[in-house]
Short mmCIF file of C-alpha atoms in Angstrom, two decimals:
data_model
loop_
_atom_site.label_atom_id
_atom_site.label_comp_id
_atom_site.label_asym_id
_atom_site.label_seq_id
_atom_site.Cartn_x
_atom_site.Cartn_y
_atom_site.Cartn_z
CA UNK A 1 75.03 -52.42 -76.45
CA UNK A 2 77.52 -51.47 -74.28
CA UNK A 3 79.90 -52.86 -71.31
CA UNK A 4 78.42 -53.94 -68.35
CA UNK A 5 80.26 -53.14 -64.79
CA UNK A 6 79.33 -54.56 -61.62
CA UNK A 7 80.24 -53.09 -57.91
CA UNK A 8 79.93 -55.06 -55.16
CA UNK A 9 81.51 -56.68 -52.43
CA UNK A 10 82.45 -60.39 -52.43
CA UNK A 11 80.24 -61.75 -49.82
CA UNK A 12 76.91 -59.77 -50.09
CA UNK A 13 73.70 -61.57 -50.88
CA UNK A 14 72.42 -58.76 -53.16
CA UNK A 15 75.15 -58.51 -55.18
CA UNK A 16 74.87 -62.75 -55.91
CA UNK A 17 71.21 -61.78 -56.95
CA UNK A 18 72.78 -59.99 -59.61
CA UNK A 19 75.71 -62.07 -60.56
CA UNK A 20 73.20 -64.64 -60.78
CA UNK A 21 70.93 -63.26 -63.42
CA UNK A 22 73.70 -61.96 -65.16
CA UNK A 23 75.07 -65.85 -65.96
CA UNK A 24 71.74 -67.25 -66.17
CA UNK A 25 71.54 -64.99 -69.41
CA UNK A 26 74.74 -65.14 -70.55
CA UNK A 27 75.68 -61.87 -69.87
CA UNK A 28 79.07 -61.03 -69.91
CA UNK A 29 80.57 -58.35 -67.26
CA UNK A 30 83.31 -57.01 -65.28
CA UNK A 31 83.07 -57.25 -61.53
CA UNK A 32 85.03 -53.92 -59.81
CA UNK A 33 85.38 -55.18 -56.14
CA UNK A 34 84.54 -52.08 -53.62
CA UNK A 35 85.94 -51.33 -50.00
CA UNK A 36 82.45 -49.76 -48.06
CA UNK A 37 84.96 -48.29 -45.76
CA UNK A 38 86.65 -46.22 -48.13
CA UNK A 39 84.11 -45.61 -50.93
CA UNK A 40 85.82 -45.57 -54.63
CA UNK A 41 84.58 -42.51 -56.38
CA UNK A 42 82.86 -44.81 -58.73
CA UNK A 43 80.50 -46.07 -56.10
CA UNK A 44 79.81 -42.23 -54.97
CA UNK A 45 79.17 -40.84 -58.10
CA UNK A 46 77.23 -44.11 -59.63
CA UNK A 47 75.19 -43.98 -56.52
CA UNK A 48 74.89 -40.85 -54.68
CA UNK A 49 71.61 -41.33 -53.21
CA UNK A 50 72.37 -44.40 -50.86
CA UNK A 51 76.18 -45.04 -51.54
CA UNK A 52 75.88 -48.69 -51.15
CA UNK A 53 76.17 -51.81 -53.56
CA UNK A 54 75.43 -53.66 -55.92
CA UNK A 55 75.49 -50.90 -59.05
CA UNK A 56 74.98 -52.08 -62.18
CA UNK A 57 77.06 -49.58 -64.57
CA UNK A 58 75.65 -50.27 -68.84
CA UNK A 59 77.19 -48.22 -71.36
CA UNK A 60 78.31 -45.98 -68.43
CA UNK A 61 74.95 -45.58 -67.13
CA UNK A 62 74.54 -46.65 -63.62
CA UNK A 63 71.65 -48.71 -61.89
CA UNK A 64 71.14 -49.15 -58.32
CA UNK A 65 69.13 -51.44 -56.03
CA UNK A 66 69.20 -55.12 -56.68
CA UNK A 67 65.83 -55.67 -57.17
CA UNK A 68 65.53 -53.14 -59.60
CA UNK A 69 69.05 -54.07 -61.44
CA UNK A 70 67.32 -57.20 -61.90
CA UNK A 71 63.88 -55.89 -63.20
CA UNK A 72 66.05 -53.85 -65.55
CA UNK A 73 68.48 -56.97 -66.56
CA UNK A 74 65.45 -58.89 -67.52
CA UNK A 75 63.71 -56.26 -70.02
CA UNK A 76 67.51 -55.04 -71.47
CA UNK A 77 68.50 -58.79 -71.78
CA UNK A 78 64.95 -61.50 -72.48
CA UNK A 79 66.62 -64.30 -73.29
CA UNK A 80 65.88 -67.00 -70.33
CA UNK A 81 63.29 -64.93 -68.75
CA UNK A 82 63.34 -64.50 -64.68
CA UNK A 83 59.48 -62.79 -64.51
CA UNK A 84 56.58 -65.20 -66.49
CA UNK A 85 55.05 -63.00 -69.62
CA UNK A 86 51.51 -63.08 -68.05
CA UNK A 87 50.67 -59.62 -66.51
CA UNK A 88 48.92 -61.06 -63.23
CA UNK A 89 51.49 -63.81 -62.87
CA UNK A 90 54.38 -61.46 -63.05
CA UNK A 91 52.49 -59.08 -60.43
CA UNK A 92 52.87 -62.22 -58.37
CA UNK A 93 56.04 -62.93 -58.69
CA UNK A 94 56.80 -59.35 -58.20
CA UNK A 95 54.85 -59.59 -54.65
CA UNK A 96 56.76 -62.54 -53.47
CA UNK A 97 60.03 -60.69 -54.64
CA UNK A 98 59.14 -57.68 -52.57
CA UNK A 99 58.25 -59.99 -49.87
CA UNK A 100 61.18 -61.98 -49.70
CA UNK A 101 63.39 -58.71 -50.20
CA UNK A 102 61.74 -56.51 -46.89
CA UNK A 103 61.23 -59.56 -44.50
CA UNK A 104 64.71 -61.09 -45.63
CA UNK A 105 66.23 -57.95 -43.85
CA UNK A 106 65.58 -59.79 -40.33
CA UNK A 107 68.09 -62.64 -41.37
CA UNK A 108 70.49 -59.66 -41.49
CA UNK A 109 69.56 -58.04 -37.95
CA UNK A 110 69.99 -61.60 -36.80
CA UNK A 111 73.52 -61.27 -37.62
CA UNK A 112 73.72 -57.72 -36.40
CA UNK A 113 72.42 -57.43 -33.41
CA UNK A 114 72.08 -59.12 -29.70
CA UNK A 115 70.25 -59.68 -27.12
CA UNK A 116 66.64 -58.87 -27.12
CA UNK A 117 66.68 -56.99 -30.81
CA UNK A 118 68.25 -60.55 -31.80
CA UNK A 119 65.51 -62.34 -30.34
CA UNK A 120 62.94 -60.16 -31.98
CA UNK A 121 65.21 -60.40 -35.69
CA UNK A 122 64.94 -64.60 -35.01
CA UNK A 123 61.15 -64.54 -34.72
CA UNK A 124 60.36 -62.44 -37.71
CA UNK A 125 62.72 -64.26 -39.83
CA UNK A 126 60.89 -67.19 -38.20
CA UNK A 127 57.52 -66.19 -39.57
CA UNK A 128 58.40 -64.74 -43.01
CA UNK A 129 59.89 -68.56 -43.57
CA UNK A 130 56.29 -70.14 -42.25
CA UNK A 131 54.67 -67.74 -44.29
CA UNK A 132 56.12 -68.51 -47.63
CA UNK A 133 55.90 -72.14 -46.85
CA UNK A 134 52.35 -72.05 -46.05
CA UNK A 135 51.66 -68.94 -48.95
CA UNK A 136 53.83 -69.30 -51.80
CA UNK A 137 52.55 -70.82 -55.11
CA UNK A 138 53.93 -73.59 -56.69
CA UNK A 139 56.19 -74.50 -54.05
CA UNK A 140 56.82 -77.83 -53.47
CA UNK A 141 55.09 -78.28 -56.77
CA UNK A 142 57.37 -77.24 -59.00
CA UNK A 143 61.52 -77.49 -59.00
CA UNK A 144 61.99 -73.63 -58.38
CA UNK A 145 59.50 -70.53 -57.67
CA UNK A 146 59.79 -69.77 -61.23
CA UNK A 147 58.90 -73.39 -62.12
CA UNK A 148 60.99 -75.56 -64.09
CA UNK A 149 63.62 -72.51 -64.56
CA UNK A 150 65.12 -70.14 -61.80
CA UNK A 151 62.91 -66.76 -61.84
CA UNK A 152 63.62 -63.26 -59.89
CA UNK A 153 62.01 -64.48 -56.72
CA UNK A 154 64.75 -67.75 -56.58
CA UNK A 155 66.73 -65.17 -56.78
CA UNK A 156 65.84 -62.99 -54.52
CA UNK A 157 65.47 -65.53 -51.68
CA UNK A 158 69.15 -67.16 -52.30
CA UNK A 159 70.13 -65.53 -49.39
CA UNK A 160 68.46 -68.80 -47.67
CA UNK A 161 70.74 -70.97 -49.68
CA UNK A 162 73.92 -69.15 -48.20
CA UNK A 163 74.35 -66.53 -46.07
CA UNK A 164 71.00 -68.01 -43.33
CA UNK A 165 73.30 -70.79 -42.80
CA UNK A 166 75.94 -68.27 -42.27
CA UNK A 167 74.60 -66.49 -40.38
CA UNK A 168 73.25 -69.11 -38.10
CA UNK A 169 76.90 -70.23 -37.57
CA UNK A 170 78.02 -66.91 -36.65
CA UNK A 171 75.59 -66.33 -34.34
CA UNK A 172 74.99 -69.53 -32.80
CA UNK A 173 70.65 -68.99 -33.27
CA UNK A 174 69.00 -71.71 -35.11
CA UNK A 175 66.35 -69.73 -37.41
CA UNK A 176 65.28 -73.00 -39.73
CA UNK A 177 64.67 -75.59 -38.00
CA UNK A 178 65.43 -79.13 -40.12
CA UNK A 179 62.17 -80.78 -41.19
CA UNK A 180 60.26 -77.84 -40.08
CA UNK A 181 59.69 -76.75 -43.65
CA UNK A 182 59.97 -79.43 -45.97
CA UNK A 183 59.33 -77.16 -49.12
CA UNK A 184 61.63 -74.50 -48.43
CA UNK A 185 64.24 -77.21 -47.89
CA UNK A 186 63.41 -78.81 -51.20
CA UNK A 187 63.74 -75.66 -53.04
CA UNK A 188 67.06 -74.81 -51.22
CA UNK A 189 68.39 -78.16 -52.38
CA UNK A 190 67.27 -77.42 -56.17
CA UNK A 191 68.70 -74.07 -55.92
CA UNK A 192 71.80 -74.74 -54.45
CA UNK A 193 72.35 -77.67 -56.94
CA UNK A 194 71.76 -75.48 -59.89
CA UNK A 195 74.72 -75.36 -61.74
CA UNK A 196 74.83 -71.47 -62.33
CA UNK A 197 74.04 -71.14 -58.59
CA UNK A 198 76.75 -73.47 -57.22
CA UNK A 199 79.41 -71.72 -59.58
CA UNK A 200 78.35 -68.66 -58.39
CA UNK A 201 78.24 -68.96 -54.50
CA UNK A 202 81.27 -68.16 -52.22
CA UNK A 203 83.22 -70.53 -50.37
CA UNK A 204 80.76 -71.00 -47.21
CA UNK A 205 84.27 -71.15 -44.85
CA UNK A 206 85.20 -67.54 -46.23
CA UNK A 207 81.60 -65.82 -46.08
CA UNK A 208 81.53 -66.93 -42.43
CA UNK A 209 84.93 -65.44 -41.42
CA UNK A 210 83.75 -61.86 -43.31
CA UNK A 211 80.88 -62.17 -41.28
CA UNK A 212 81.84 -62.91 -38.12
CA UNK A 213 84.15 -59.90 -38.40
CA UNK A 214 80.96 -58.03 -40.14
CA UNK A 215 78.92 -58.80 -36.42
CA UNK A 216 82.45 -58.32 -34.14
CA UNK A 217 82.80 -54.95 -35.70
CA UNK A 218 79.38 -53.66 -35.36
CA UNK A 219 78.67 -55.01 -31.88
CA UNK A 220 81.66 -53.40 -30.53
CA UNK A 221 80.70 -50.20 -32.00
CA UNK A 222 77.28 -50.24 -30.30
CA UNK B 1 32.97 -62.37 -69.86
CA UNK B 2 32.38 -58.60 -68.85
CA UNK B 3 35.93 -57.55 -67.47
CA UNK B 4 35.71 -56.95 -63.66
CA UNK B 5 37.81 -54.55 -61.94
CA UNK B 6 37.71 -54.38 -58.03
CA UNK B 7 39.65 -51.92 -55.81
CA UNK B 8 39.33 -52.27 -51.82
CA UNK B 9 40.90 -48.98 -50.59
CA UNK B 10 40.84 -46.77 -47.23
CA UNK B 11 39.56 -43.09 -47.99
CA UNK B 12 42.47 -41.70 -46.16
CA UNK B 13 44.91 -44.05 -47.43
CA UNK B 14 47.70 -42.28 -49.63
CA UNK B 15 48.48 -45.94 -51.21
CA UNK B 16 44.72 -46.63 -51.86
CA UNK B 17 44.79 -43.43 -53.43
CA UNK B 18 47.58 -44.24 -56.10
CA UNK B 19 45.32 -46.68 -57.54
CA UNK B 20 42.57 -44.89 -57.79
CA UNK B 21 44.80 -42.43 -59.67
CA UNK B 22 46.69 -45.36 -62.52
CA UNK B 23 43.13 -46.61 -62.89
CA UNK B 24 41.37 -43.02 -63.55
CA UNK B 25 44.21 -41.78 -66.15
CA UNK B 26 43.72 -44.97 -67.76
CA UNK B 27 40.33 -44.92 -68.05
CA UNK B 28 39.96 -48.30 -66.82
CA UNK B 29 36.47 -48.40 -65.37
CA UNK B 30 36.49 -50.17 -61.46
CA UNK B 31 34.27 -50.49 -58.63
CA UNK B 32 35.33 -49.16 -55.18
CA UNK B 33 34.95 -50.83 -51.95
CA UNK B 34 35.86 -49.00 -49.06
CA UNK B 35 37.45 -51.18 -46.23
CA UNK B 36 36.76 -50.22 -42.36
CA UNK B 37 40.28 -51.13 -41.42
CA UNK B 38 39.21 -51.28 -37.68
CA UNK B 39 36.67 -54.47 -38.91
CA UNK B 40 38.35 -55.81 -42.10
CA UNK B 41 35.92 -57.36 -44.39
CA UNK B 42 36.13 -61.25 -45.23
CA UNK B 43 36.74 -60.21 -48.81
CA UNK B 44 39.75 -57.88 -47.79
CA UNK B 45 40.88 -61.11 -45.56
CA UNK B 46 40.29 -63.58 -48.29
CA UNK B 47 42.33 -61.26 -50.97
CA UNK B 48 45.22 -60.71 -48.57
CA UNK B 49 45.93 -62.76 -46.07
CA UNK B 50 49.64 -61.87 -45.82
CA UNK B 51 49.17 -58.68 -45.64
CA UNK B 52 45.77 -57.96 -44.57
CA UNK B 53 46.17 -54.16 -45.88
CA UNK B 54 44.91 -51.94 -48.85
CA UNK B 55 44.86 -51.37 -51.48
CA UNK B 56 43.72 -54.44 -53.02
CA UNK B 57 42.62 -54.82 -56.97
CA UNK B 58 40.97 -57.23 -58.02
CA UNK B 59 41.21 -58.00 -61.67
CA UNK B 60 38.44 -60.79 -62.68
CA UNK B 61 38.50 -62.44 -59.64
CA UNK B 62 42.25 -62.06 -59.26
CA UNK B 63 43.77 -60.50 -56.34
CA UNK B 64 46.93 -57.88 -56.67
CA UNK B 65 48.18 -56.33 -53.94
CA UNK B 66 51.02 -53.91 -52.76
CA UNK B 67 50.40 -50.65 -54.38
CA UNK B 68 53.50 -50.35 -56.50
CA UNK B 69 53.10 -53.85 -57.76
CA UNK B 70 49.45 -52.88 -58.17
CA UNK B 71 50.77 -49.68 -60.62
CA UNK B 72 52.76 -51.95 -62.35
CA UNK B 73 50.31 -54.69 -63.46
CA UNK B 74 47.82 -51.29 -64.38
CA UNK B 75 49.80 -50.21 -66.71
CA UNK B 76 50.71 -53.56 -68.15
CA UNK B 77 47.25 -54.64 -68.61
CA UNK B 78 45.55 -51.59 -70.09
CA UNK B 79 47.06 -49.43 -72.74
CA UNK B 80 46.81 -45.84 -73.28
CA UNK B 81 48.37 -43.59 -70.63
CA UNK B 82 51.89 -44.94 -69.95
CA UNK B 83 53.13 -44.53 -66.05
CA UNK B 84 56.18 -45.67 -67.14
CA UNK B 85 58.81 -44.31 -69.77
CA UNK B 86 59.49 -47.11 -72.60
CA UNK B 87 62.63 -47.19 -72.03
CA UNK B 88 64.44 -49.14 -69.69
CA UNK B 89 67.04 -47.37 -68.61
CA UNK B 90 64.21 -44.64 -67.44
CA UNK B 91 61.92 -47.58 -66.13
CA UNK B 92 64.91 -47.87 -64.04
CA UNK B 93 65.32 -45.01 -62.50
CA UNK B 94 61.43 -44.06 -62.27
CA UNK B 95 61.64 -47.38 -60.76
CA UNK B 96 64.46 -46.17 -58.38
CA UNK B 97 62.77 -43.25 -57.06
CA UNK B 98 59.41 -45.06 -56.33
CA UNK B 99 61.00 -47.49 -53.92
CA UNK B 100 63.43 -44.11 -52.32
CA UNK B 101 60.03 -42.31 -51.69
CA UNK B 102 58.45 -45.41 -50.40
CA UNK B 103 61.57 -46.92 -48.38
CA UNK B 104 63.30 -43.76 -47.70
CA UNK B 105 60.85 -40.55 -47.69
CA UNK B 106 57.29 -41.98 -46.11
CA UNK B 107 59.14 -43.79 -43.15
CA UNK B 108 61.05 -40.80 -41.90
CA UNK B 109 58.28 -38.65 -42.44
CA UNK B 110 56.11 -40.80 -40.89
CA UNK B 111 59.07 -41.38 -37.81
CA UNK B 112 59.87 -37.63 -37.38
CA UNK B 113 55.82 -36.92 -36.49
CA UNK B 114 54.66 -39.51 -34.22
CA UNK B 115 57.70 -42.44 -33.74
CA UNK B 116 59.58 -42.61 -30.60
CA UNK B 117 61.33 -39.53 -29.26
CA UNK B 118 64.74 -41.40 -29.98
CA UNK B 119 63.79 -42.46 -33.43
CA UNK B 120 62.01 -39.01 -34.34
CA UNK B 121 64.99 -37.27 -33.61
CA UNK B 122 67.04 -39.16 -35.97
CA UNK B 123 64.33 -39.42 -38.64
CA UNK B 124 63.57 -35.31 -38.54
CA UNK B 125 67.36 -35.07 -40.05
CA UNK B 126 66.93 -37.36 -42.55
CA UNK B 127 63.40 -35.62 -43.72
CA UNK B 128 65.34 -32.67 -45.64
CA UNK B 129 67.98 -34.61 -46.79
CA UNK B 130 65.67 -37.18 -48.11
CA UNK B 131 63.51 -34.32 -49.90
CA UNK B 132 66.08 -32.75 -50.97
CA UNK B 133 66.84 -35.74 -53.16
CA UNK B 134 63.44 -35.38 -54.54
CA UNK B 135 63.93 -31.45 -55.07
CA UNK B 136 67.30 -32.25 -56.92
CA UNK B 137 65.68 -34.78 -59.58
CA UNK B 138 63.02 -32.88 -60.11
CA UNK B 139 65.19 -30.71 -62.02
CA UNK B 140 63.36 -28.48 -64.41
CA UNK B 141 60.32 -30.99 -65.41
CA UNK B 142 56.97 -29.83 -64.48
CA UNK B 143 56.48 -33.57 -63.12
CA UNK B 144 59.24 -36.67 -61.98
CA UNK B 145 57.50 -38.15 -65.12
CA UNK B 146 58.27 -35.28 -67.20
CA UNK B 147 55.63 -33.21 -68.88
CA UNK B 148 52.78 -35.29 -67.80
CA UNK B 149 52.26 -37.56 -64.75
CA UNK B 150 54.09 -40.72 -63.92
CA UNK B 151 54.58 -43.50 -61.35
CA UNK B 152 56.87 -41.32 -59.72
CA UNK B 153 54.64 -38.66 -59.16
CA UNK B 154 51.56 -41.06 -58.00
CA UNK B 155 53.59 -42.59 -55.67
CA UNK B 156 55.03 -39.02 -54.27
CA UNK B 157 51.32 -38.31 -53.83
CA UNK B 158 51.67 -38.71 -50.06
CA UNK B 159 54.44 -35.55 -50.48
CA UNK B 160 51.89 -34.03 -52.49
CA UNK B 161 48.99 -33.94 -49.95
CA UNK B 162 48.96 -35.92 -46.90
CA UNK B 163 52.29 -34.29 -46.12
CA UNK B 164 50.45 -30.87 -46.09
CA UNK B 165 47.75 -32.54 -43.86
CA UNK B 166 50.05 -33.73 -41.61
CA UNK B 167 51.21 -30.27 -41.27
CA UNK B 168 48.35 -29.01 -40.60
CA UNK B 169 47.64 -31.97 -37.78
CA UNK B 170 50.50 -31.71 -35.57
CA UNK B 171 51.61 -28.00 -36.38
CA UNK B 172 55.07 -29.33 -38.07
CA UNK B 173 57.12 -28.49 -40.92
CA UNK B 174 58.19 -30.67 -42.97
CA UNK B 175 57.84 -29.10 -46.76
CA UNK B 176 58.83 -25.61 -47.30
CA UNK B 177 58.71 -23.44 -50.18
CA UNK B 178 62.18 -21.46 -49.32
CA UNK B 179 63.88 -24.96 -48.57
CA UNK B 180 62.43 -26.78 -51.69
CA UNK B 181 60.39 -24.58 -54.27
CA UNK B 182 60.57 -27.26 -57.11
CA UNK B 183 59.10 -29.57 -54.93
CA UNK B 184 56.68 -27.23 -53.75
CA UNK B 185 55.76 -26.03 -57.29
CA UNK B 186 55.47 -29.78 -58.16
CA UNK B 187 52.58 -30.20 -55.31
CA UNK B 188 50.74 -27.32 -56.91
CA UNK B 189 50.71 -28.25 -59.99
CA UNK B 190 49.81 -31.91 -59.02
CA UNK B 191 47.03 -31.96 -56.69
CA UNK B 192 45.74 -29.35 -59.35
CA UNK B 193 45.57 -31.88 -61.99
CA UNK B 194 41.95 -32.70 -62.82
CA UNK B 195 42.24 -36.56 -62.62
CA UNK B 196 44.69 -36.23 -59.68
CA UNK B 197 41.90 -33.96 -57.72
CA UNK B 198 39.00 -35.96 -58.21
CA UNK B 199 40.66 -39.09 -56.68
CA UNK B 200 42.04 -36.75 -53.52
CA UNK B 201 40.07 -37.04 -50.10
CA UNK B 202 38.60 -33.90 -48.76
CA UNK B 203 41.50 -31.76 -46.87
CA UNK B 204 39.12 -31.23 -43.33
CA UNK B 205 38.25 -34.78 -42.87
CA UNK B 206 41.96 -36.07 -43.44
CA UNK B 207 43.11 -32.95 -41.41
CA UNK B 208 40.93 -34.45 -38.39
CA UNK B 209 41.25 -37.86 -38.81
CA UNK B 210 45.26 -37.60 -38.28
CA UNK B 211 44.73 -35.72 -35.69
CA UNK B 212 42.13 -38.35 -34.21
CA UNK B 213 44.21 -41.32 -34.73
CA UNK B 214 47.77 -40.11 -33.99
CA UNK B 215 47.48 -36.64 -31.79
CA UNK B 216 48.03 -38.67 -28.89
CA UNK B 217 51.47 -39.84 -29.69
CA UNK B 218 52.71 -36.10 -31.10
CA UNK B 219 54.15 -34.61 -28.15
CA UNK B 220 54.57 -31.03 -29.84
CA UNK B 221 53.83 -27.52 -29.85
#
């Protein structure tokens, strides 16, 4: 079928998403480690549009945008499906992946940014946590979103598992509360524990010294 | 059971429009409900309380929302007229562009005419470099889908139209025929296409009704 290649850096939450449903399938690949500051011609010609990672590269023929590696993983690749085979449940798994991929950008300003836009970053990652612990289905039901199995939208919400708590270190601003949301935390305990997941993470120590460079870097640029 | 097919959309909503659009080329048979978005209906409410927006389908008695994941389950559920390609490799980059027009394309456009002076600034740049992208994949096919419609082009719709409206509104330019002609050919030759026209609000109204809601804001010419 062809080799798979995978660009990324180390400690980005969208590149895991991939990595992730990669393993969970068995999917052999080679991961090509990028520097964003000096962009390999690889990364420029495999993704001219935005220039940014993760890129999936299959028999030389390059994907971009997690979400959309991963829709593509799943229908190159069914074996342990990540999307349910019902048309109306998939639509809803697709919404809650497009949810948690948007609002999940606030976790991110959280780390990059002070002040007031920090502030404003905390409360929207605030609410997009109440919402999916008040909105999403089959949580606190079932082990995972996907239900017994890990599905796209576990996946696409494992920045919670990682890189929140990162973040919150960093920056010193509490966005989940403990006990506030006792079905997220479930789920984050049965991700986390899930042995492709907790192969598959980095060392916490060594995300949190990448980015609390990541934030020094950008805040003294501002 | 008699299948039921529900579609809450805004008349001068571009992503109420793609709907009606996947659901007409299909040939899937619907009934529209037009939502005052100033007085949302408890129906609207009910079927989206995230969100609270249109479009909204409603597919016996289930609720999909979010237009591209509405396209999606469209042209999962009914066969026929494929808005995809089969294979995956093009799903993926159909799939690509979709979420570059959406992400990308509609927010600058939608900066550069009535966002803040700071952010409009920035976001008029990125308009022709964003397009641009659009002009270069466009390539030689009469459509992003090839010889006939796709995804692609439903979801470009607001390129195909609104942007001309908009234009129109606030006296800008944002799509030119010496900057992009492929692009420009492409908006001819789909707002020309008979399913595409039928589902198209009427140019006046949309023309006024931008410039009624957002005139204010567009400190211009």
């Amino acid at each position: 079928m062809g080799e798979v290649k995978l660009l990324g850096t180390r400690h980005s939450p969208y590149l895991h998403r991939v990595i992730w449903a990669l393993k969970l399938k068995g999917i052999p690949y080679e991961f090509i480690e990028q520097d964003l500051d000096n962009k390999s011609p690889l990364l420029l010609q495999s993704n001219p549009v935005h220039k940014k990672i993760p890129v999936l590269i299959h028999g030389g023929n390059p994907i971009a945008e997690s979400v959309i590696i991963l829709e593509y993983i799943e229908e190159k690749w069914p074996q342990n499906p990540l999307l349910p085979s019902d048309p109306y449940e998939k639509a809803v798994a697709r919404f809650w992946v497009k949810f948690a991929d948007e609002k999940g950008l606030s976790i991110s300003k959280v780390l990059q940014s002070s002040g007031e836009e920090q502030e404003k970053a905390r409360k929207e990652s605030l609410e997009m946590l109440e919402i999916i612990e008040e909105h999403a289905p089959g949580l606190g039901q079932k082990k995972f979103f996907g239900g017994d199995k890990i599905g796209m939208v576990d996946l696409t919400l494992g920045r919670l598992a990682h890189w929140m708590g990162v973040t919150e270190e960093v920056t010193g601003v509490k966005i989940m509360e403990a006990g506030k949301f006792p079905r997220l935390e479930a789920w984050m305990k049965n991700f986390k524990e899930d042995p492709v997941i907790k192969e598959n993470l980095p060392e916490f120590k060594d995300t949190l010294a990448v980015m609390k460079r990541h934030r020094e870097t950008l805040l003294a640029s501002k | 059971m008699a299948e039921e097919v529900l579609l809450f959309g805004a008349w001068a909503s571009p992503y109420s429009h793609r709907v009606e659009m996947a659901l007409k080329l299909k040939g899937v048979e619907y009934k529209y409900v037009e939502e005052d978005l100033a007085n949302k209906s408890p129906s609207l409410l009910k079927y989206n309380p995230i969100h609270k927006k249109v479009p909204v389908l409603v597919h016996n008695g289930n609720p999909i929302v979010e237009s591209q994941v509405i396209l999606e389950y469209i042209n999962e559920t009914w066969p026929g007229y494929p808005l995809l390609p089969k294979d995956p490799y093009e799903r993926a980059i159909a799939r690509f562009w979709a979420k570059f027009i959406d992400d990308k394309c509609l927010l600058a456009i939608f900066k550069a005419s009535w966002g803040e002076e700071k952010e409009r600034e920035k976001a008029a740049e990125e308009v022709p470099e964003f397009l641009n992208h659009l002009e270069n994949e466009l390539k030689e096919k009469r459509f992003f889908g090839g010889e006939s419609i796709g995804m692609v082009d439903i979801v470009a719709n607001f390129i195909s139209f609104w942007v001309g409206a908009f234009e129109e509104a606030f006296g800008s330019e944002l799509l030119t025929r010496e900057k992009f002609p492929k692009l420009t050919n492409w908006t001819h030759q789909f707002v020309n296409n008979t399913v595409v026209k039928e589902s198209l609000p009427p140019r006046d109204k949309l023309v006024a009704y931008l410039r009624n809601r957002f005139g204010g804001r567009n400190v211009s010419k």
